[in-house]
């Protein structure tokens, strides 16, 4: 028996020239790929807010990116029925149940006007996995992906995990946080493979017009760049804004449409998303998924099928509630010292410019508050309000507020912030 020298069995086997791998006990090991990866900030903040609440603190959480409604009863009932069929208990095709792939094809064809066949659909474990599958299918090592910033927090991480290089393109309130062709062109290199378009956007809530999308698509088509359009929030637009998809304007053989039901039908916990692309890409993603996760839970697929068959009545009801809350929140945020607000046209977030509160007058313990990260920590520690700092979205100086919480909490949470900043900044 070999003595424990603090190295792994591979090294201890005595083979000449064996690589000496440190034993786990001696030095906890994590790969280069995952070593620098941080947990998604909105999810980490949501978890912290829930922990504080469980400890009895009166936390109001603006952090979570999920509707505060329950999954509609007709979806839950359909799942109960599916559970009486033993087929639900067993493996199913990795790309998704045929009936669900057809339903997604019908859905996407319906709002884009494209012809979409079920063979062009792959169902995944949430929009998150759908995007990761799509990136993995089109990126070669070192390929660059243009990501307008502020961006959804997982895009750069997923691009890097898929071997690509994220290239953020900064946008600001002056353009309603929308990228222009000129800014995209300035970021393009010979290695640019893909552009990610998110409209309505998380975190900014901005919504591109059809003309803006057509122009961006024409640029992408002329340069040979793929377009991934993330349409998770397509149901949620306000104040007369209209949702348009970039998909009809993009060359079909370089198009990836991502969607899901987490936001529209509160399938956040069920996990269900999809990618629509060419049959070749769908086949590649299916092979990948067949080795990594296999089929999405059949239970969730039946939930998704019921959601799609049930149509848009439920998301429309939620949209109307969000529209009202958006007004409620806007009225308070606009009166909050240190904050500048660009009224968002979509999703369910405010992306507030908090730089006016970061001059150093606020104190966190002994330290002046100079970053949005510090400000979000101060809000949670001093007044039990959880928000996500702009650093998580590539936009330091900003704070993201979800308004997917009830009127009473929304008002109270925002008033706590307004009162704190009014007393500390104006004093
Ligand atoms: N894309 C955007 C823009 C999102 O905001 C989210 C979730 O917050 C996702 C994708 C992923 O959604 P899912 O919960 O289906 O994984």
Short mmCIF file of C-alpha atoms and ligand atoms in Angstrom, two decimals:
data_model
loop_
_atom_site.label_atom_id
_atom_site.label_comp_id
_atom_site.label_asym_id
_atom_site.label_seq_id
_atom_site.Cartn_x
_atom_site.Cartn_y
_atom_site.Cartn_z
CA UNK A 1 0.00 0.00 0.00
CA UNK A 2 1.30 3.48 -0.86
CA UNK A 3 1.70 5.99 1.90
CA UNK A 4 -0.55 9.08 1.63
CA UNK A 5 1.85 11.69 0.36
CA UNK A 6 -0.80 14.30 -0.30
CA UNK A 7 -0.99 13.53 -4.00
CA UNK A 8 -3.64 11.73 -6.02
CA UNK A 9 -3.60 8.03 -6.81
CA UNK A 10 -2.66 8.81 -10.41
CA UNK A 11 0.58 10.40 -9.30
CA UNK A 12 1.08 7.88 -6.51
CA UNK A 13 0.87 4.94 -8.91
CA UNK A 14 4.58 5.41 -9.46
CA UNK A 15 4.48 5.73 -13.25
CA UNK A 16 7.57 7.52 -14.53
CA UNK A 17 6.84 11.13 -15.41
CA UNK A 18 3.28 10.94 -14.05
CA UNK A 19 1.68 14.33 -13.60
CA UNK A 20 1.50 15.10 -9.90
CA UNK A 21 -2.05 16.18 -9.18
CA UNK A 22 -2.54 17.69 -5.71
CA UNK A 23 -4.84 15.60 -3.56
CA UNK A 24 -8.19 17.19 -2.80
CA UNK A 25 -7.48 17.18 0.93
CA UNK A 26 -4.22 19.04 0.46
CA UNK A 27 -5.57 21.68 -1.95
CA UNK A 28 -9.22 21.95 -3.02
CA UNK A 29 -9.24 21.68 -6.78
CA UNK A 30 -11.40 23.46 -9.30
CA UNK A 31 -10.82 23.64 -13.02
CA UNK A 32 -9.54 26.70 -14.83
CA UNK A 33 -12.86 26.86 -16.67
CA UNK A 34 -14.95 27.14 -13.53
CA UNK A 35 -12.36 28.58 -11.14
CA UNK A 36 -13.26 32.21 -11.80
CA UNK A 37 -16.98 31.72 -12.34
CA UNK A 38 -19.28 33.52 -9.89
CA UNK A 39 -22.87 32.60 -9.13
CA UNK A 40 -25.43 34.62 -11.08
CA UNK A 41 -25.79 37.87 -9.06
CA UNK A 42 -29.60 38.14 -9.26
CA UNK A 43 -29.91 34.57 -8.04
CA UNK A 44 -27.36 35.09 -5.27
CA UNK A 45 -29.11 38.27 -4.09
CA UNK A 46 -32.48 36.57 -4.21
CA UNK A 47 -31.11 33.71 -2.11
CA UNK A 48 -29.65 36.18 0.43
CA UNK A 49 -32.95 38.09 0.60
CA UNK A 50 -34.82 34.82 1.24
CA UNK A 51 -32.35 33.87 3.95
CA UNK A 52 -32.72 37.22 5.71
CA UNK A 53 -36.49 36.91 5.47
CA UNK A 54 -36.36 33.42 7.00
CA UNK A 55 -34.36 34.98 9.86
CA UNK A 56 -37.29 37.32 10.47
CA UNK A 57 -36.06 40.47 8.74
CA UNK A 58 -38.72 42.47 6.83
CA UNK A 59 -36.91 42.18 3.51
CA UNK A 60 -38.48 43.55 0.36
CA UNK A 61 -36.88 41.95 -2.66
CA UNK A 62 -36.65 43.73 -6.00
CA UNK A 63 -33.99 41.28 -7.12
CA UNK A 64 -35.77 38.30 -8.57
CA UNK A 65 -36.44 38.16 -12.28
CA UNK A 66 -39.67 36.26 -11.92
CA UNK A 67 -43.36 37.06 -11.83
CA UNK A 68 -44.91 37.01 -8.36
CA UNK A 69 -47.87 34.96 -9.62
CA UNK A 70 -48.38 31.23 -9.44
CA UNK A 71 -48.38 28.97 -12.46
CA UNK A 72 -51.95 29.12 -13.82
CA UNK A 73 -54.30 26.34 -12.66
CA UNK A 74 -55.02 25.02 -16.15
CA UNK A 75 -51.32 24.22 -16.56
CA UNK A 76 -51.08 22.47 -13.20
CA UNK A 77 -54.25 20.49 -13.98
CA UNK A 78 -52.85 19.34 -17.33
CA UNK A 79 -49.73 18.14 -15.54
CA UNK A 80 -51.81 16.15 -13.04
CA UNK A 81 -53.46 14.44 -15.95
CA UNK A 82 -50.12 13.72 -17.60
CA UNK A 83 -48.96 12.09 -14.39
CA UNK A 84 -51.60 9.40 -14.80
CA UNK A 85 -49.88 8.29 -18.02
CA UNK A 86 -46.86 6.05 -17.27
CA UNK A 87 -45.12 7.35 -20.42
CA UNK A 88 -44.47 10.50 -18.39
CA UNK A 89 -42.22 8.54 -16.04
CA UNK A 90 -39.74 7.47 -18.69
CA UNK A 91 -37.03 8.93 -20.93
CA UNK A 92 -38.30 10.86 -23.91
CA UNK A 93 -36.51 12.22 -27.03
CA UNK A 94 -33.69 14.62 -26.05
CA UNK A 95 -34.92 17.40 -28.36
CA UNK A 96 -38.37 17.41 -26.75
CA UNK A 97 -41.73 15.67 -26.96
CA UNK A 98 -42.88 15.76 -30.61
CA UNK A 99 -46.17 17.43 -29.64
CA UNK A 100 -44.31 20.16 -27.75
CA UNK A 101 -41.83 20.80 -30.57
CA UNK A 102 -44.80 21.21 -32.92
CA UNK A 103 -46.52 23.57 -30.49
CA UNK A 104 -43.37 25.70 -30.19
CA UNK A 105 -43.02 25.75 -33.98
CA UNK A 106 -46.63 26.99 -34.26
CA UNK A 107 -46.07 29.60 -31.56
CA UNK A 108 -42.88 31.02 -33.08
CA UNK A 109 -44.33 30.92 -36.60
CA UNK A 110 -47.40 32.73 -35.28
CA UNK A 111 -45.63 35.80 -33.96
CA UNK A 112 -42.69 35.99 -36.40
CA UNK A 113 -44.54 35.13 -39.61
CA UNK A 114 -41.79 32.62 -40.47
CA UNK A 115 -42.40 29.04 -41.54
CA UNK A 116 -41.14 26.96 -38.66
CA UNK A 117 -41.04 23.18 -38.71
CA UNK A 118 -40.89 21.03 -35.58
CA UNK A 119 -37.49 19.73 -36.76
CA UNK A 120 -36.18 23.29 -36.30
CA UNK A 121 -37.09 23.37 -32.60
CA UNK A 122 -35.16 22.09 -29.64
CA UNK A 123 -36.61 22.13 -26.14
CA UNK A 124 -34.25 22.77 -23.23
CA UNK A 125 -34.13 23.10 -19.50
CA UNK A 126 -35.09 26.78 -19.43
CA UNK A 127 -34.06 29.67 -21.64
CA UNK A 128 -30.72 29.50 -19.88
CA UNK A 129 -29.80 26.07 -21.17
CA UNK A 130 -31.31 26.91 -24.54
CA UNK A 131 -28.89 29.84 -24.92
CA UNK A 132 -25.93 27.79 -23.75
CA UNK A 133 -26.77 25.01 -26.21
CA UNK A 134 -27.07 27.55 -29.01
CA UNK A 135 -23.74 29.19 -28.19
CA UNK A 136 -22.03 25.83 -27.97
CA UNK A 137 -23.42 24.88 -31.36
CA UNK A 138 -22.12 27.93 -33.24
CA UNK A 139 -18.95 29.11 -31.47
CA UNK A 140 -15.45 27.92 -32.16
CA UNK A 141 -12.70 28.72 -29.64
CA UNK A 142 -11.89 32.43 -29.75
CA UNK A 143 -14.99 33.43 -31.70
CA UNK A 144 -16.25 36.83 -30.58
CA UNK A 145 -19.82 37.54 -29.57
CA UNK A 146 -21.11 41.11 -29.57
CA UNK A 147 -23.33 41.74 -26.55
CA UNK A 148 -24.99 45.13 -26.13
CA UNK A 149 -24.53 46.27 -22.51
CA UNK A 150 -26.26 46.48 -20.08
CA UNK A 151 -26.80 42.80 -20.76
CA UNK A 152 -28.47 39.83 -19.12
CA UNK A 153 -25.94 38.69 -16.58
CA UNK A 154 -25.41 35.17 -17.92
CA UNK A 155 -24.54 36.01 -21.55
CA UNK A 156 -20.83 36.79 -21.08
CA UNK A 157 -20.35 33.86 -18.72
CA UNK A 158 -22.05 31.47 -21.10
CA UNK A 159 -20.10 32.76 -24.08
CA UNK A 160 -16.84 32.21 -22.21
CA UNK A 161 -17.92 28.75 -21.06
CA UNK A 162 -18.68 27.89 -24.69
CA UNK A 163 -15.13 28.91 -25.67
CA UNK A 164 -16.05 32.31 -27.11
CA UNK A 165 -15.02 35.84 -26.24
CA UNK A 166 -17.74 38.25 -25.07
CA UNK A 167 -17.45 41.73 -26.59
CA UNK A 168 -19.74 44.15 -24.74
CA UNK A 169 -20.95 47.24 -26.59
CA UNK A 170 -21.85 49.98 -24.13
CA UNK A 171 -25.19 51.76 -24.46
CA UNK A 172 -26.69 54.36 -22.15
CA UNK A 173 -29.88 56.14 -21.23
CA UNK A 174 -29.37 58.66 -24.08
CA UNK A 175 -30.19 55.89 -26.62
CA UNK A 176 -32.70 54.20 -24.27
CA UNK A 177 -30.00 51.56 -23.78
CA UNK A 178 -30.24 50.45 -27.41
CA UNK A 179 -27.28 49.61 -29.62
CA UNK A 180 -26.97 51.24 -33.03
CA UNK A 181 -25.49 49.77 -36.19
CA UNK A 182 -22.59 52.22 -35.87
CA UNK A 183 -21.74 50.99 -32.37
CA UNK A 184 -22.03 47.35 -33.44
CA UNK A 185 -19.87 47.91 -36.50
CA UNK A 186 -17.21 49.56 -34.32
CA UNK A 187 -17.03 46.36 -32.25
CA UNK A 188 -16.85 43.98 -35.23
CA UNK A 189 -13.62 42.15 -36.03
CA UNK A 190 -12.71 39.21 -38.24
CA UNK A 191 -13.44 36.94 -35.30
CA UNK A 192 -17.00 38.16 -34.74
CA UNK A 193 -19.34 35.21 -35.06
CA UNK A 194 -22.53 36.25 -33.33
CA UNK A 195 -24.63 39.15 -32.10
CA UNK A 196 -27.06 38.77 -29.20
CA UNK A 197 -30.24 40.86 -29.39
CA UNK A 198 -32.59 41.07 -26.42
CA UNK A 199 -35.84 42.95 -26.83
CA UNK A 200 -37.54 43.61 -24.48
CA UNK A 201 -34.35 43.72 -22.49
CA UNK A 202 -33.41 42.40 -19.12
CA UNK A 203 -32.13 44.50 -17.31
CA UNK A 204 -33.12 47.78 -19.01
CA UNK A 205 -36.65 47.06 -20.23
CA UNK A 206 -35.86 48.75 -23.54
CA UNK A 207 -37.71 47.64 -26.65
CA UNK A 208 -36.31 47.98 -30.17
CA UNK A 209 -38.63 49.18 -32.90
CA UNK A 210 -39.16 47.12 -36.02
CA UNK A 211 -37.14 49.63 -38.06
CA UNK A 212 -34.21 49.47 -35.65
CA UNK A 213 -34.25 45.68 -35.77
CA UNK A 214 -34.44 45.61 -39.56
CA UNK A 215 -31.41 47.86 -39.77
CA UNK A 216 -29.43 45.71 -37.37
CA UNK A 217 -30.44 42.55 -39.24
CA UNK A 218 -29.35 44.05 -42.57
CA UNK A 219 -25.97 44.86 -41.03
CA UNK A 220 -25.65 41.31 -39.65
CA UNK A 221 -26.67 39.79 -42.99
CA UNK A 222 -24.17 41.90 -44.87
CA UNK A 223 -21.31 40.92 -42.55
CA UNK A 224 -22.17 37.22 -42.21
CA UNK A 225 -22.70 37.45 -38.45
CA UNK A 226 -25.13 35.11 -36.74
CA UNK A 227 -27.93 36.60 -34.66
CA UNK A 228 -29.27 35.10 -31.45
CA UNK A 229 -32.53 36.80 -30.53
CA UNK A 230 -33.66 36.28 -26.95
CA UNK A 231 -37.43 36.78 -26.84
CA UNK A 232 -38.17 35.71 -23.28
CA UNK A 233 -40.05 38.93 -22.52
CA UNK A 234 -41.98 39.34 -25.75
CA UNK A 235 -45.38 39.53 -24.01
CA UNK A 236 -44.41 42.41 -21.73
CA UNK A 237 -44.55 45.80 -23.46
CA UNK A 238 -46.20 49.01 -22.20
CA UNK A 239 -47.30 52.49 -23.00
CA UNK A 240 -48.15 51.72 -26.61
CA UNK A 241 -44.79 50.08 -27.37
CA UNK A 242 -45.01 47.05 -29.66
CA UNK A 243 -42.96 43.91 -29.61
CA UNK A 244 -41.16 43.13 -32.88
CA UNK A 245 -38.90 40.20 -33.56
CA UNK A 246 -35.67 40.63 -35.50
CA UNK A 247 -36.08 37.06 -36.78
CA UNK A 248 -37.96 37.77 -40.03
CA UNK A 249 -35.17 40.10 -41.18
CA UNK A 250 -32.20 37.82 -40.44
CA UNK A 251 -30.80 35.34 -42.92
CA UNK A 252 -32.42 32.09 -41.93
CA UNK A 253 -29.24 30.00 -41.97
CA UNK A 254 -27.62 32.23 -39.33
CA UNK A 255 -30.54 32.69 -36.99
CA UNK A 256 -31.13 31.42 -33.46
CA UNK A 257 -34.46 32.30 -31.81
CA UNK A 258 -34.58 31.69 -28.07
CA UNK A 259 -37.81 31.68 -26.11
CA UNK A 260 -39.39 30.13 -23.07
CA UNK A 261 -42.28 30.18 -20.68
CA UNK A 262 -40.61 31.16 -17.41
CA UNK A 263 -41.78 34.75 -17.55
CA UNK A 264 -44.95 34.49 -19.65
CA UNK A 265 -46.53 31.51 -17.86
CA UNK A 266 -44.59 31.41 -14.59
CA UNK A 267 -42.74 28.22 -15.47
CA UNK A 268 -39.64 29.60 -13.72
CA UNK A 269 -39.29 26.63 -11.42
CA UNK A 270 -40.43 24.08 -13.97
CA UNK A 271 -37.58 24.96 -16.37
CA UNK A 272 -38.62 25.13 -19.99
CA UNK A 273 -37.11 27.01 -22.91
CA UNK A 274 -36.34 26.45 -26.58
CA UNK A 275 -34.17 27.32 -29.54
CA UNK A 276 -35.41 27.60 -33.10
CA UNK A 277 -32.68 27.34 -35.72
CA UNK A 278 -31.68 25.35 -38.78
CA UNK A 279 -32.20 21.56 -38.69
CA UNK A 280 -28.38 21.16 -38.71
CA UNK A 281 -27.94 23.34 -35.62
CA UNK A 282 -30.89 21.68 -33.92
CA UNK A 283 -29.37 18.29 -34.63
CA UNK A 284 -26.00 19.41 -33.18
CA UNK A 285 -27.65 20.86 -30.06
CA UNK A 286 -29.71 17.69 -29.67
CA UNK A 287 -26.59 15.52 -29.73
CA UNK A 288 -25.02 17.84 -27.15
CA UNK A 289 -28.07 17.78 -24.92
CA UNK A 290 -28.36 13.99 -25.30
CA UNK A 291 -24.93 13.70 -23.68
CA UNK A 292 -25.30 16.41 -21.06
CA UNK A 293 -28.81 16.39 -19.64
CA UNK A 294 -31.03 14.23 -21.85
CA UNK A 295 -34.67 15.19 -22.17
CA UNK A 296 -36.20 18.01 -20.16
CA UNK A 297 -38.44 16.60 -17.42
CA UNK A 298 -41.60 15.28 -19.09
CA UNK A 299 -43.62 16.91 -16.33
CA UNK A 300 -42.35 20.32 -17.39
CA UNK A 301 -42.85 19.55 -21.05
CA UNK A 302 -46.50 18.77 -20.39
CA UNK A 303 -46.79 22.02 -18.47
CA UNK A 304 -45.32 23.86 -21.47
CA UNK A 305 -47.67 22.17 -23.88
CA UNK A 306 -50.66 23.23 -21.79
CA UNK A 307 -49.28 26.78 -21.60
CA UNK A 308 -48.89 27.06 -25.37
CA UNK A 309 -52.25 25.49 -26.11
CA UNK A 310 -53.86 27.87 -23.59
CA UNK A 311 -52.67 30.91 -25.54
CA UNK A 312 -51.81 34.42 -24.45
CA UNK A 313 -54.73 35.28 -22.15
CA UNK A 314 -52.71 34.65 -18.99
CA UNK A 315 -49.60 36.65 -19.97
CA UNK A 316 -51.90 39.48 -21.04
CA UNK A 317 -53.49 39.55 -17.57
CA UNK A 318 -50.05 39.73 -15.99
CA UNK A 319 -48.98 42.42 -18.45
CA UNK A 320 -51.85 44.62 -17.36
CA UNK A 321 -50.88 44.22 -13.72
CA UNK A 322 -47.25 45.03 -14.52
CA UNK A 323 -48.29 48.08 -16.51
CA UNK A 324 -50.06 49.50 -13.48
CA UNK A 325 -47.19 48.71 -11.12
CA UNK A 326 -44.75 50.26 -13.54
CA UNK A 327 -46.60 53.57 -13.17
CA UNK A 328 -46.70 53.20 -9.41
CA UNK A 329 -42.97 52.56 -9.20
CA UNK A 330 -42.08 55.26 -11.70
CA UNK A 331 -43.86 57.91 -9.63
CA UNK A 332 -41.73 57.09 -6.57
CA UNK A 333 -38.43 56.51 -8.37
CA UNK A 334 -38.72 59.86 -10.13
CA UNK A 335 -38.98 61.58 -6.76
CA UNK A 336 -35.98 59.75 -5.29
CA UNK A 337 -32.92 61.97 -4.77
CA UNK A 338 -29.82 60.68 -6.56
CA UNK A 339 -31.81 58.56 -9.04
CA UNK A 340 -32.44 59.26 -12.73
CA UNK A 341 -34.95 57.02 -14.45
CA UNK A 342 -35.44 56.15 -18.11
CA UNK A 343 -39.03 54.87 -18.27
CA UNK A 344 -38.73 51.33 -19.66
CA UNK A 345 -41.08 50.17 -22.42
CA UNK A 346 -40.92 46.46 -21.67
CA UNK A 347 -40.05 43.47 -19.44
CA UNK A 348 -40.65 44.15 -15.72
CA UNK A 349 -37.57 46.05 -14.64
CA UNK A 350 -36.43 49.58 -13.98
CA UNK A 351 -32.76 50.19 -14.64
CA UNK A 352 -32.10 53.25 -12.57
CA UNK A 353 -29.10 55.52 -12.94
CA UNK A 354 -27.95 55.80 -9.32
CA UNK A 355 -24.75 57.75 -9.95
CA UNK A 356 -26.26 60.81 -8.34
CA UNK A 357 -26.27 58.90 -5.04
CA UNK A 358 -22.67 57.74 -5.30
CA UNK A 359 -20.79 60.90 -4.46
CA UNK A 360 -19.62 59.60 -1.11
CA UNK A 361 -22.20 61.25 1.19
CA UNK A 362 -23.65 57.84 2.02
CA UNK A 363 -21.64 55.71 4.41
CA UNK A 364 -21.47 51.94 4.68
CA UNK A 365 -19.90 51.51 8.09
CA UNK A 366 -16.79 53.70 7.93
CA UNK A 367 -16.62 53.69 4.14
CA UNK A 368 -18.18 56.15 1.70
CA UNK A 369 -20.52 54.53 -0.82
CA UNK A 370 -19.07 55.11 -4.29
CA UNK A 371 -20.29 52.12 -6.32
CA UNK A 372 -23.69 50.65 -7.12
CA UNK A 373 -22.46 47.39 -5.62
CA UNK A 374 -21.82 49.17 -2.30
CA UNK A 375 -25.15 50.98 -2.58
CA UNK A 376 -27.05 47.71 -3.04
CA UNK A 377 -25.26 46.29 0.01
CA UNK A 378 -26.18 49.39 2.02
CA UNK A 379 -29.84 49.13 0.99
CA UNK A 380 -30.01 45.51 2.07
CA UNK A 381 -28.12 45.95 5.34
CA UNK A 382 -29.66 49.25 6.46
CA UNK A 383 -33.25 49.13 5.21
CA UNK A 384 -33.80 45.49 4.19
CA UNK A 385 -34.31 46.22 0.50
CA UNK A 386 -32.73 43.90 -2.07
CA UNK A 387 -31.85 45.22 -5.55
CA UNK A 388 -29.31 44.02 -8.11
CA UNK A 389 -26.31 46.31 -8.75
CA UNK A 390 -25.52 47.30 -12.34
CA UNK A 391 -22.10 45.65 -12.08
CA UNK A 392 -23.90 42.34 -12.67
CA UNK A 393 -25.10 43.61 -16.06
CA UNK A 394 -21.96 45.37 -17.25
CA UNK A 395 -23.24 48.80 -16.16
CA UNK A 396 -21.71 50.05 -12.90
CA UNK A 397 -23.54 53.00 -11.37
CA UNK A 398 -27.00 51.57 -12.03
CA UNK A 399 -29.46 49.48 -10.03
CA UNK A 400 -32.01 47.02 -11.37
CA UNK A 401 -35.45 46.90 -9.76
CA UNK A 402 -37.91 44.19 -10.70
CA UNK A 403 -41.49 45.37 -10.26
CA UNK A 404 -42.85 41.84 -10.10
CA UNK A 405 -44.01 42.28 -6.52
CA UNK A 406 -47.31 43.37 -5.03
CA UNK A 407 -48.37 47.01 -4.78
CA UNK A 408 -47.95 47.26 -1.02
CA UNK A 409 -44.40 45.88 -1.02
CA UNK A 410 -43.48 47.81 -4.13
CA UNK A 411 -44.56 51.07 -2.54
CA UNK A 412 -43.05 50.36 0.84
CA UNK A 413 -39.69 49.18 -0.55
CA UNK A 414 -39.30 52.18 -2.85
CA UNK A 415 -40.41 54.58 -0.13
CA UNK A 416 -37.78 53.15 2.23
CA UNK A 417 -35.13 53.94 -0.36
CA UNK A 418 -36.53 57.39 -1.14
CA UNK A 419 -36.65 58.33 2.54
CA UNK A 420 -33.12 57.05 3.18
CA UNK A 421 -31.64 58.92 0.24
CA UNK A 422 -33.66 62.05 0.98
CA UNK A 423 -32.37 62.18 4.54
CA UNK A 424 -28.74 61.25 3.77
CA UNK A 425 -28.15 63.06 0.48
CA UNK A 426 -29.98 66.27 1.21
CA UNK A 427 -28.89 66.56 4.85
N1 LIG B 1 -32.97 35.45 -21.12
C1 LIG B 1 -33.27 36.53 -20.37
C2 LIG B 1 -33.15 37.89 -20.99
C3 LIG B 1 -33.68 36.36 -19.05
O1 LIG B 1 -33.96 37.44 -18.30
C4 LIG B 1 -33.76 35.06 -18.51
C5 LIG B 1 -34.13 34.86 -17.09
O2 LIG B 1 -34.04 35.72 -16.25
C6 LIG B 1 -33.46 33.98 -19.32
C7 LIG B 1 -33.06 34.21 -20.62
C8 LIG B 1 -33.53 32.57 -18.82
O3 LIG B 1 -34.80 32.16 -18.50
P1 LIG B 1 -35.10 30.74 -17.89
O4 LIG B 1 -35.60 30.96 -16.52
O5 LIG B 1 -36.13 30.12 -18.80
O6 LIG B 1 -33.85 29.93 -17.90
#
